[in-house]
mmCIF file with all atom_site columns, N, CA and C in Angstrom:
data_model
loop_
_atom_site.group_PDB
_atom_site.id
_atom_site.type_symbol
_atom_site.label_atom_id
_atom_site.label_alt_id
_atom_site.label_comp_id
_atom_site.label_asym_id
_atom_site.label_entity_id
_atom_site.label_seq_id
_atom_site.pdbx_PDB_ins_code
_atom_site.Cartn_x
_atom_site.Cartn_y
_atom_site.Cartn_z
_atom_site.occupancy
_atom_site.B_iso_or_equiv
_atom_site.pdbx_formal_charge
_atom_site.auth_seq_id
_atom_site.auth_comp_id
_atom_site.auth_asym_id
_atom_site.auth_atom_id
_atom_site.pdbx_PDB_model_num
ATOM 1   N N  . MET A 1 1  ? -1.503 120.508 -27.882 1.00 64.00 ? 767 MET A N  1
ATOM 2   C CA . MET A 1 1  ? -1.506 119.907 -29.234 1.00 64.00 ? 767 MET A CA 1
ATOM 3   C C  . MET A 1 1  ? -2.250 118.668 -29.163 1.00 64.00 ? 767 MET A C  1
ATOM 4   N N  . ASP A 1 2  ? -2.910 118.281 -30.251 1.00 82.00 ? 768 ASP A N  1
ATOM 5   C CA . ASP A 1 2  ? -3.657 116.914 -30.421 1.00 82.00 ? 768 ASP A CA 1
ATOM 6   C C  . ASP A 1 2  ? -2.697 115.828 -30.572 1.00 82.00 ? 768 ASP A C  1
ATOM 7   N N  . ASP A 1 3  ? -2.725 115.022 -29.501 1.00 90.00 ? 769 ASP A N  1
ATOM 8   C CA . ASP A 1 3  ? -1.637 113.744 -29.515 1.00 90.00 ? 769 ASP A CA 1
ATOM 9   C C  . ASP A 1 3  ? -1.802 112.892 -30.812 1.00 90.00 ? 769 ASP A C  1
ATOM 10  N N  . LYS A 1 4  ? -3.114 112.770 -31.252 1.00 94.00 ? 770 LYS A N  1
ATOM 11  C CA . LYS A 1 4  ? -3.523 111.976 -32.427 1.00 94.00 ? 770 LYS A CA 1
ATOM 12  C C  . LYS A 1 4  ? -2.876 112.533 -33.627 1.00 94.00 ? 770 LYS A C  1
ATOM 13  N N  . LEU A 1 5  ? -2.826 113.873 -33.851 1.00 94.00 ? 771 LEU A N  1
ATOM 14  C CA . LEU A 1 5  ? -2.232 114.450 -34.987 1.00 94.00 ? 771 LEU A CA 1
ATOM 15  C C  . LEU A 1 5  ? -0.569 114.380 -34.914 1.00 94.00 ? 771 LEU A C  1
ATOM 16  N N  . ILE A 1 6  ? -0.019 114.494 -33.776 1.00 94.00 ? 772 ILE A N  1
ATOM 17  C CA . ILE A 1 6  ? 1.377  114.105 -33.638 1.00 94.00 ? 772 ILE A CA 1
ATOM 18  C C  . ILE A 1 6  ? 1.722  112.787 -34.010 1.00 94.00 ? 772 ILE A C  1
ATOM 19  N N  . LYS A 1 7  ? 0.994  111.809 -33.456 1.00 95.00 ? 773 LYS A N  1
ATOM 20  C CA . LYS A 1 7  ? 1.303  110.363 -33.625 1.00 95.00 ? 773 LYS A CA 1
ATOM 21  C C  . LYS A 1 7  ? 1.092  110.151 -35.144 1.00 95.00 ? 773 LYS A C  1
ATOM 22  N N  . TYR A 1 8  ? 0.086  110.762 -35.763 1.00 96.00 ? 774 TYR A N  1
ATOM 23  C CA . TYR A 1 8  ? -0.135 110.406 -37.158 1.00 96.00 ? 774 TYR A CA 1
ATOM 24  C C  . TYR A 1 8  ? 0.989  110.957 -38.003 1.00 96.00 ? 774 TYR A C  1
ATOM 25  N N  . LEU A 1 9  ? 1.511  112.250 -37.747 1.00 96.00 ? 775 LEU A N  1
ATOM 26  C CA . LEU A 1 9  ? 2.601  112.756 -38.538 1.00 96.00 ? 775 LEU A CA 1
ATOM 27  C C  . LEU A 1 9  ? 3.827  111.847 -38.281 1.00 96.00 ? 775 LEU A C  1
ATOM 28  N N  . LEU A 1 10 ? 4.131  111.472 -37.057 1.00 97.00 ? 776 LEU A N  1
ATOM 29  C CA . LEU A 1 10 ? 5.412  110.700 -37.006 1.00 97.00 ? 776 LEU A CA 1
ATOM 30  C C  . LEU A 1 10 ? 5.370  109.452 -37.586 1.00 97.00 ? 776 LEU A C  1
ATOM 31  N N  . ILE A 1 11 ? 4.244  108.722 -37.647 1.00 97.00 ? 777 ILE A N  1
ATOM 32  C CA . ILE A 1 11 ? 4.008  107.501 -38.252 1.00 97.00 ? 777 ILE A CA 1
ATOM 33  C C  . ILE A 1 11 ? 4.132  107.541 -39.789 1.00 97.00 ? 777 ILE A C  1
ATOM 34  N N  . GLU A 1 12 ? 3.607  108.740 -40.303 1.00 97.00 ? 778 GLU A N  1
ATOM 35  C CA . GLU A 1 12 ? 3.693  108.929 -41.719 1.00 97.00 ? 778 GLU A CA 1
ATOM 36  C C  . GLU A 1 12 ? 5.151  109.217 -42.145 1.00 97.00 ? 778 GLU A C  1
ATOM 37  N N  . PHE A 1 13 ? 5.684  110.068 -41.266 1.00 98.00 ? 779 PHE A N  1
ATOM 38  C CA . PHE A 1 13 ? 7.256  110.357 -41.562 1.00 98.00 ? 779 PHE A CA 1
ATOM 39  C C  . PHE A 1 13 ? 7.887  109.068 -41.783 1.00 98.00 ? 779 PHE A C  1
ATOM 40  N N  . ASP A 1 14 ? 7.691  108.321 -40.688 1.00 97.00 ? 780 ASP A N  1
ATOM 41  C CA . ASP A 1 14 ? 8.509  107.126 -40.596 1.00 97.00 ? 780 ASP A CA 1
ATOM 42  C C  . ASP A 1 14 ? 8.163  106.031 -41.728 1.00 97.00 ? 780 ASP A C  1
ATOM 43  N N  . LYS A 1 15 ? 6.876  106.120 -42.080 1.00 98.00 ? 781 LYS A N  1
ATOM 44  C CA . LYS A 1 15 ? 6.509  105.040 -43.127 1.00 98.00 ? 781 LYS A CA 1
ATOM 45  C C  . LYS A 1 15 ? 7.130  105.644 -44.482 1.00 98.00 ? 781 LYS A C  1
ATOM 46  N N  . LEU A 1 16 ? 7.034  106.898 -44.819 1.00 97.00 ? 782 LEU A N  1
ATOM 47  C CA . LEU A 1 16 ? 7.572  107.527 -46.045 1.00 97.00 ? 782 LEU A CA 1
ATOM 48  C C  . LEU A 1 16 ? 9.085  107.274 -46.014 1.00 97.00 ? 782 LEU A C  1
ATOM 49  N N  . ARG A 1 17 ? 9.728  107.348 -44.897 1.00 97.00 ? 783 ARG A N  1
ATOM 50  C CA . ARG A 1 17 ? 11.263 107.287 -44.856 1.00 97.00 ? 783 ARG A CA 1
ATOM 51  C C  . ARG A 1 17 ? 11.588 105.912 -45.070 1.00 97.00 ? 783 ARG A C  1
ATOM 52  N N  . ALA A 1 18 ? 10.811 104.849 -44.515 1.00 97.00 ? 784 ALA A N  1
ATOM 53  C CA . ALA A 1 18 ? 11.154 103.492 -44.785 1.00 97.00 ? 784 ALA A CA 1
ATOM 54  C C  . ALA A 1 18 ? 10.972 103.116 -46.154 1.00 97.00 ? 784 ALA A C  1
ATOM 55  N N  . GLU A 1 19 ? 9.834  103.551 -46.901 1.00 97.00 ? 785 GLU A N  1
ATOM 56  C CA . GLU A 1 19 ? 9.586  103.317 -48.345 1.00 97.00 ? 785 GLU A CA 1
ATOM 57  C C  . GLU A 1 19 ? 10.864 103.852 -49.170 1.00 97.00 ? 785 GLU A C  1
ATOM 58  N N  . GLN A 1 20 ? 11.291 104.970 -48.816 1.00 97.00 ? 786 GLN A N  1
ATOM 59  C CA . GLN A 1 20 ? 12.465 105.559 -49.525 1.00 97.00 ? 786 GLN A CA 1
ATOM 60  C C  . GLN A 1 20 ? 13.713 104.825 -49.369 1.00 97.00 ? 786 GLN A C  1
ATOM 61  N N  . SER A 1 21 ? 13.992 104.345 -48.117 1.00 96.00 ? 787 SER A N  1
ATOM 62  C CA . SER A 1 21 ? 15.074 103.690 -47.745 1.00 96.00 ? 787 SER A CA 1
ATOM 63  C C  . SER A 1 21 ? 15.033 102.365 -48.492 1.00 96.00 ? 787 SER A C  1
ATOM 64  N N  . VAL A 1 22 ? 13.877 101.550 -48.426 1.00 97.00 ? 788 VAL A N  1
ATOM 65  C CA . VAL A 1 22 ? 13.869 100.358 -49.094 1.00 97.00 ? 788 VAL A CA 1
ATOM 66  C C  . VAL A 1 22 ? 14.118 100.401 -50.638 1.00 97.00 ? 788 VAL A C  1
ATOM 67  N N  . PHE A 1 23 ? 13.580 101.416 -51.317 1.00 96.00 ? 789 PHE A N  1
ATOM 68  C CA . PHE A 1 23 ? 13.826 101.680 -52.615 1.00 96.00 ? 789 PHE A CA 1
ATOM 69  C C  . PHE A 1 23 ? 15.248 102.013 -52.869 1.00 96.00 ? 789 PHE A C  1
ATOM 70  N N  . LEU A 1 24 ? 15.873 102.689 -52.150 1.00 96.00 ? 790 LEU A N  1
ATOM 71  C CA . LEU A 1 24 ? 17.376 103.134 -52.154 1.00 96.00 ? 790 LEU A CA 1
ATOM 72  C C  . LEU A 1 24 ? 18.229 101.868 -51.764 1.00 96.00 ? 790 LEU A C  1
ATOM 73  N N  . ASN A 1 25 ? 17.866 101.152 -50.874 1.00 96.00 ? 791 ASN A N  1
ATOM 74  C CA . ASN A 1 25 ? 18.694 100.050 -50.612 1.00 96.00 ? 791 ASN A CA 1
ATOM 75  C C  . ASN A 1 25 ? 18.636 98.977  -51.605 1.00 96.00 ? 791 ASN A C  1
ATOM 76  N N  . SER A 1 26 ? 17.570 98.807  -52.314 1.00 97.00 ? 792 SER A N  1
ATOM 77  C CA . SER A 1 26 ? 17.269 97.696  -53.471 1.00 97.00 ? 792 SER A CA 1
ATOM 78  C C  . SER A 1 26 ? 18.231 98.146  -54.527 1.00 97.00 ? 792 SER A C  1
ATOM 79  N N  . GLY A 1 27 ? 18.826 99.278  -54.621 1.00 95.00 ? 793 GLY A N  1
ATOM 80  C CA . GLY A 1 27 ? 19.659 99.553  -55.825 1.00 95.00 ? 793 GLY A CA 1
ATOM 81  C C  . GLY A 1 27 ? 18.976 100.027 -57.027 1.00 95.00 ? 793 GLY A C  1
ATOM 82  N N  . ARG A 1 28 ? 17.622 100.371 -56.812 1.00 94.00 ? 794 ARG A N  1
ATOM 83  C CA . ARG A 1 28 ? 16.950 100.789 -58.001 1.00 94.00 ? 794 ARG A CA 1
ATOM 84  C C  . ARG A 1 28 ? 16.847 102.279 -58.448 1.00 94.00 ? 794 ARG A C  1
ATOM 85  N N  . ALA A 1 29 ? 17.744 102.997 -57.784 1.00 96.00 ? 795 ALA A N  1
ATOM 86  C CA . ALA A 1 29 ? 17.872 104.388 -58.253 1.00 96.00 ? 795 ALA A CA 1
ATOM 87  C C  . ALA A 1 29 ? 18.526 104.447 -59.721 1.00 96.00 ? 795 ALA A C  1
ATOM 88  N N  . ALA A 1 30 ? 17.934 105.158 -60.626 1.00 96.00 ? 796 ALA A N  1
ATOM 89  C CA . ALA A 1 30 ? 18.267 105.022 -61.966 1.00 96.00 ? 796 ALA A CA 1
ATOM 90  C C  . ALA A 1 30 ? 19.772 105.725 -62.230 1.00 96.00 ? 796 ALA A C  1
ATOM 91  N N  . ASP A 1 31 ? 20.014 106.622 -61.447 1.00 97.00 ? 797 ASP A N  1
ATOM 92  C CA . ASP A 1 31 ? 21.340 107.343 -61.599 1.00 97.00 ? 797 ASP A CA 1
ATOM 93  C C  . ASP A 1 31 ? 21.700 108.027 -60.208 1.00 97.00 ? 797 ASP A C  1
ATOM 94  N N  . TYR A 1 32 ? 22.840 108.779 -60.247 1.00 97.00 ? 798 TYR A N  1
ATOM 95  C CA . TYR A 1 32 ? 23.391 109.361 -59.221 1.00 97.00 ? 798 TYR A CA 1
ATOM 96  C C  . TYR A 1 32 ? 22.336 110.550 -58.679 1.00 97.00 ? 798 TYR A C  1
ATOM 97  N N  . ALA A 1 33 ? 21.826 111.207 -59.597 1.00 97.00 ? 799 ALA A N  1
ATOM 98  C CA . ALA A 1 33 ? 20.894 112.283 -59.284 1.00 97.00 ? 799 ALA A CA 1
ATOM 99  C C  . ALA A 1 33 ? 19.692 111.878 -58.596 1.00 97.00 ? 799 ALA A C  1
ATOM 100 N N  . GLU A 1 34 ? 19.207 110.673 -59.036 1.00 97.00 ? 800 GLU A N  1
ATOM 101 C CA . GLU A 1 34 ? 18.000 110.065 -58.233 1.00 97.00 ? 800 GLU A CA 1
ATOM 102 C C  . GLU A 1 34 ? 18.371 109.495 -56.817 1.00 97.00 ? 800 GLU A C  1
ATOM 103 N N  . TYR A 1 35 ? 19.558 108.963 -56.844 1.00 96.00 ? 801 TYR A N  1
ATOM 104 C CA . TYR A 1 35 ? 20.155 108.604 -55.562 1.00 96.00 ? 801 TYR A CA 1
ATOM 105 C C  . TYR A 1 35 ? 20.267 109.938 -54.530 1.00 96.00 ? 801 TYR A C  1
ATOM 106 N N  . ARG A 1 36 ? 20.823 110.920 -55.066 1.00 97.00 ? 802 ARG A N  1
ATOM 107 C CA . ARG A 1 36 ? 20.979 112.090 -54.172 1.00 97.00 ? 802 ARG A CA 1
ATOM 108 C C  . ARG A 1 36 ? 19.564 112.623 -53.700 1.00 97.00 ? 802 ARG A C  1
ATOM 109 N N  . HIS A 1 37 ? 18.640 112.526 -54.681 1.00 97.00 ? 803 HIS A N  1
ATOM 110 C CA . HIS A 1 37 ? 17.166 113.087 -54.427 1.00 97.00 ? 803 HIS A CA 1
ATOM 111 C C  . HIS A 1 37 ? 16.559 112.255 -53.279 1.00 97.00 ? 803 HIS A C  1
ATOM 112 N N  . LEU A 1 38 ? 16.768 110.933 -53.292 1.00 97.00 ? 804 LEU A N  1
ATOM 113 C CA . LEU A 1 38 ? 16.237 110.073 -52.327 1.00 97.00 ? 804 LEU A CA 1
ATOM 114 C C  . LEU A 1 38 ? 16.889 110.219 -51.036 1.00 97.00 ? 804 LEU A C  1
ATOM 115 N N  . CYS A 1 39 ? 18.307 110.390 -50.954 1.00 97.00 ? 805 CYS A N  1
ATOM 116 C CA . CYS A 1 39 ? 18.881 110.820 -49.683 1.00 97.00 ? 805 CYS A CA 1
ATOM 117 C C  . CYS A 1 39 ? 18.370 112.117 -49.218 1.00 97.00 ? 805 CYS A C  1
ATOM 118 N N  . GLY A 1 40 ? 18.093 113.032 -50.102 1.00 97.00 ? 806 GLY A N  1
ATOM 119 C CA . GLY A 1 40 ? 17.510 114.298 -49.537 1.00 97.00 ? 806 GLY A CA 1
ATOM 120 C C  . GLY A 1 40 ? 16.098 114.263 -49.003 1.00 97.00 ? 806 GLY A C  1
ATOM 121 N N  . VAL A 1 41 ? 15.284 113.370 -49.595 1.00 97.00 ? 807 VAL A N  1
ATOM 122 C CA . VAL A 1 41 ? 13.930 113.058 -49.228 1.00 97.00 ? 807 VAL A CA 1
ATOM 123 C C  . VAL A 1 41 ? 14.061 112.506 -47.753 1.00 97.00 ? 807 VAL A C  1
ATOM 124 N N  . ILE A 1 42 ? 14.867 111.286 -47.558 1.00 98.00 ? 808 ILE A N  1
ATOM 125 C CA . ILE A 1 42 ? 15.057 110.748 -46.387 1.00 98.00 ? 808 ILE A CA 1
ATOM 126 C C  . ILE A 1 42 ? 15.483 111.751 -45.137 1.00 98.00 ? 808 ILE A C  1
ATOM 127 N N  . ARG A 1 43 ? 16.513 112.622 -45.724 1.00 98.00 ? 809 ARG A N  1
ATOM 128 C CA . ARG A 1 43 ? 17.030 113.671 -44.604 1.00 98.00 ? 809 ARG A CA 1
ATOM 129 C C  . ARG A 1 43 ? 16.153 114.624 -44.289 1.00 98.00 ? 809 ARG A C  1
ATOM 130 N N  . GLY A 1 44 ? 15.241 115.024 -45.270 1.00 98.00 ? 810 GLY A N  1
ATOM 131 C CA . GLY A 1 44 ? 14.124 115.936 -44.962 1.00 98.00 ? 810 GLY A CA 1
ATOM 132 C C  . GLY A 1 44 ? 13.058 115.484 -44.056 1.00 98.00 ? 810 GLY A C  1
ATOM 133 N N  . LEU A 1 45 ? 12.644 114.121 -44.259 1.00 97.00 ? 811 LEU A N  1
ATOM 134 C CA . LEU A 1 45 ? 11.760 113.516 -43.367 1.00 97.00 ? 811 LEU A CA 1
ATOM 135 C C  . LEU A 1 45 ? 12.374 113.451 -42.012 1.00 97.00 ? 811 LEU A C  1
ATOM 136 N N  . THR A 1 46 ? 13.612 113.045 -41.877 1.00 97.00 ? 812 THR A N  1
ATOM 137 C CA . THR A 1 46 ? 14.205 113.072 -40.474 1.00 97.00 ? 812 THR A CA 1
ATOM 138 C C  . THR A 1 46 ? 14.297 114.180 -39.759 1.00 97.00 ? 812 THR A C  1
ATOM 139 N N  . HIS A 1 47 ? 14.596 115.347 -40.554 1.00 98.00 ? 813 HIS A N  1
ATOM 140 C CA . HIS A 1 47 ? 14.575 116.709 -39.998 1.00 98.00 ? 813 HIS A CA 1
ATOM 141 C C  . HIS A 1 47 ? 13.086 117.144 -39.611 1.00 98.00 ? 813 HIS A C  1
ATOM 142 N N  . ALA A 1 48 ? 12.172 116.758 -40.324 1.00 97.00 ? 814 ALA A N  1
ATOM 143 C CA . ALA A 1 48 ? 10.748 117.161 -40.088 1.00 97.00 ? 814 ALA A CA 1
ATOM 144 C C  . ALA A 1 48 ? 10.346 116.500 -38.829 1.00 97.00 ? 814 ALA A C  1
ATOM 145 N N  . GLU A 1 49 ? 10.656 115.055 -38.599 1.00 97.00 ? 815 GLU A N  1
ATOM 146 C CA . GLU A 1 49 ? 10.287 114.469 -37.480 1.00 97.00 ? 815 GLU A CA 1
ATOM 147 C C  . GLU A 1 49 ? 10.954 114.954 -36.230 1.00 97.00 ? 815 GLU A C  1
ATOM 148 N N  . SER A 1 50 ? 12.319 115.584 -36.289 1.00 97.00 ? 816 SER A N  1
ATOM 149 C CA . SER A 1 50 ? 12.992 116.129 -35.170 1.00 97.00 ? 816 SER A CA 1
ATOM 150 C C  . SER A 1 50 ? 12.240 117.398 -34.780 1.00 97.00 ? 816 SER A C  1
ATOM 151 N N  . ILE A 1 51 ? 11.739 118.267 -35.873 1.00 97.00 ? 817 ILE A N  1
ATOM 152 C CA . ILE A 1 51 ? 11.164 119.442 -35.502 1.00 97.00 ? 817 ILE A CA 1
ATOM 153 C C  . ILE A 1 51 ? 9.854  119.231 -34.735 1.00 97.00 ? 817 ILE A C  1
ATOM 154 N N  . VAL A 1 52 ? 9.158  118.117 -35.206 1.00 96.00 ? 818 VAL A N  1
ATOM 155 C CA . VAL A 1 52 ? 7.745  117.824 -34.535 1.00 96.00 ? 818 VAL A CA 1
ATOM 156 C C  . VAL A 1 52 ? 8.072  117.305 -33.173 1.00 96.00 ? 818 VAL A C  1
ATOM 157 N N  . LYS A 1 53 ? 9.023  116.571 -32.986 1.00 96.00 ? 819 LYS A N  1
ATOM 158 C CA . LYS A 1 53 ? 9.319  115.991 -31.585 1.00 96.00 ? 819 LYS A CA 1
ATOM 159 C C  . LYS A 1 53 ? 9.841  117.320 -30.628 1.00 96.00 ? 819 LYS A C  1
ATOM 160 N N  . ASP A 1 54 ? 10.550 118.065 -31.288 1.00 96.00 ? 820 ASP A N  1
ATOM 161 C CA . ASP A 1 54 ? 11.129 119.220 -30.459 1.00 96.00 ? 820 ASP A CA 1
ATOM 162 C C  . ASP A 1 54 ? 9.887  120.187 -30.075 1.00 96.00 ? 820 ASP A C  1
ATOM 163 N N  . LEU A 1 55 ? 8.923  120.368 -31.017 1.00 94.00 ? 821 LEU A N  1
ATOM 164 C CA . LEU A 1 55 ? 7.684  121.158 -30.723 1.00 94.00 ? 821 LEU A CA 1
ATOM 165 C C  . LEU A 1 55 ? 7.022  120.566 -29.495 1.00 94.00 ? 821 LEU A C  1
ATOM 166 N N  . VAL A 1 56 ? 6.898  119.228 -29.556 1.00 93.00 ? 822 VAL A N  1
ATOM 167 C CA . VAL A 1 56 ? 5.965  118.489 -28.529 1.00 93.00 ? 822 VAL A CA 1
ATOM 168 C C  . VAL A 1 56 ? 6.774  118.702 -27.181 1.00 93.00 ? 822 VAL A C  1
ATOM 169 N N  . GLN A 1 57 ? 8.113  118.571 -27.140 1.00 94.00 ? 823 GLN A N  1
ATOM 170 C CA . GLN A 1 57 ? 8.761  118.756 -25.851 1.00 94.00 ? 823 GLN A CA 1
ATOM 171 C C  . GLN A 1 57 ? 8.646  120.213 -25.364 1.00 94.00 ? 823 GLN A C  1
ATOM 172 N N  . ARG A 1 58 ? 8.629  121.268 -26.288 1.00 93.00 ? 824 ARG A N  1
ATOM 173 C CA . ARG A 1 58 ? 8.506  122.598 -25.872 1.00 93.00 ? 824 ARG A CA 1
ATOM 174 C C  . ARG A 1 58 ? 7.115  122.782 -25.443 1.00 93.00 ? 824 ARG A C  1
ATOM 175 N N  . LEU A 1 59 ? 5.966  122.252 -25.948 1.00 90.00 ? 825 LEU A N  1
ATOM 176 C CA . LEU A 1 59 ? 4.705  122.406 -25.572 1.00 90.00 ? 825 LEU A CA 1
ATOM 177 C C  . LEU A 1 59 ? 4.463  121.710 -24.251 1.00 90.00 ? 825 LEU A C  1
ATOM 178 N N  . GLU A 1 60 ? 5.139  120.687 -23.998 1.00 90.00 ? 826 GLU A N  1
ATOM 179 C CA . GLU A 1 60 ? 5.010  119.998 -22.801 1.00 90.00 ? 826 GLU A CA 1
ATOM 180 C C  . GLU A 1 60 ? 5.591  120.740 -21.598 1.00 90.00 ? 826 GLU A C  1
ATOM 181 N N  . ARG A 1 61 ? 6.726  121.398 -21.940 1.00 91.00 ? 827 ARG A N  1
ATOM 182 C CA . ARG A 1 61 ? 7.444  122.240 -20.827 1.00 91.00 ? 827 ARG A CA 1
ATOM 183 C C  . ARG A 1 61 ? 6.602  123.416 -20.504 1.00 91.00 ? 827 ARG A C  1
ATOM 184 N N  . SER A 1 62 ? 6.021  124.056 -21.687 1.00 89.00 ? 828 SER A N  1
ATOM 185 C CA . SER A 1 62 ? 5.180  125.281 -21.474 1.00 89.00 ? 828 SER A CA 1
ATOM 186 C C  . SER A 1 62 ? 4.023  124.910 -20.547 1.00 89.00 ? 828 SER A C  1
ATOM 187 N N  . ASP A 1 63 ? 3.394  123.775 -20.753 1.00 83.00 ? 829 ASP A N  1
ATOM 188 C CA . ASP A 1 63 ? 2.251  123.283 -20.071 1.00 83.00 ? 829 ASP A CA 1
ATOM 189 C C  . ASP A 1 63 ? 2.768  122.926 -18.615 1.00 83.00 ? 829 ASP A C  1
ATOM 190 N N  . ASP A 1 64 ? 4.010  122.565 -18.333 1.00 81.00 ? 830 ASP A N  1
ATOM 191 C CA . ASP A 1 64 ? 4.350  122.349 -16.975 1.00 81.00 ? 830 ASP A CA 1
ATOM 192 C C  . ASP A 1 64 ? 4.500  123.683 -16.296 1.00 81.00 ? 830 ASP A C  1
ATOM 193 N N  . ASP A 1 65 ? 4.912  124.699 -16.998 1.00 77.00 ? 831 ASP A N  1
ATOM 194 C CA . ASP A 1 65 ? 5.248  126.131 -16.438 1.00 77.00 ? 831 ASP A CA 1
ATOM 195 C C  . ASP A 1 65 ? 4.033  126.784 -15.905 1.00 77.00 ? 831 ASP A C  1
ATOM 196 N N  . ASP A 1 66 ? 2.849  126.411 -16.540 1.00 65.00 ? 832 ASP A N  1
ATOM 197 C CA . ASP A 1 66 ? 1.546  127.021 -16.332 1.00 65.00 ? 832 ASP A CA 1
ATOM 198 C C  . ASP A 1 66 ? 1.022  126.568 -15.086 1.00 65.00 ? 832 ASP A C  1
#
């Protein structure tokens, strides 16, 4: 898999998660619904990052097996 693509995805996930966290930590969520949404976005980005990292590990192991 293209290392540049993986690196780009991980950087973008981290950047988006940081933006959402800053907004959340600033107390600017209009209401509890928006707060919950932001928490969900952060959780989703964290989950996506873990899936990508897991995929990279699996691909590296499969390359080692060849």
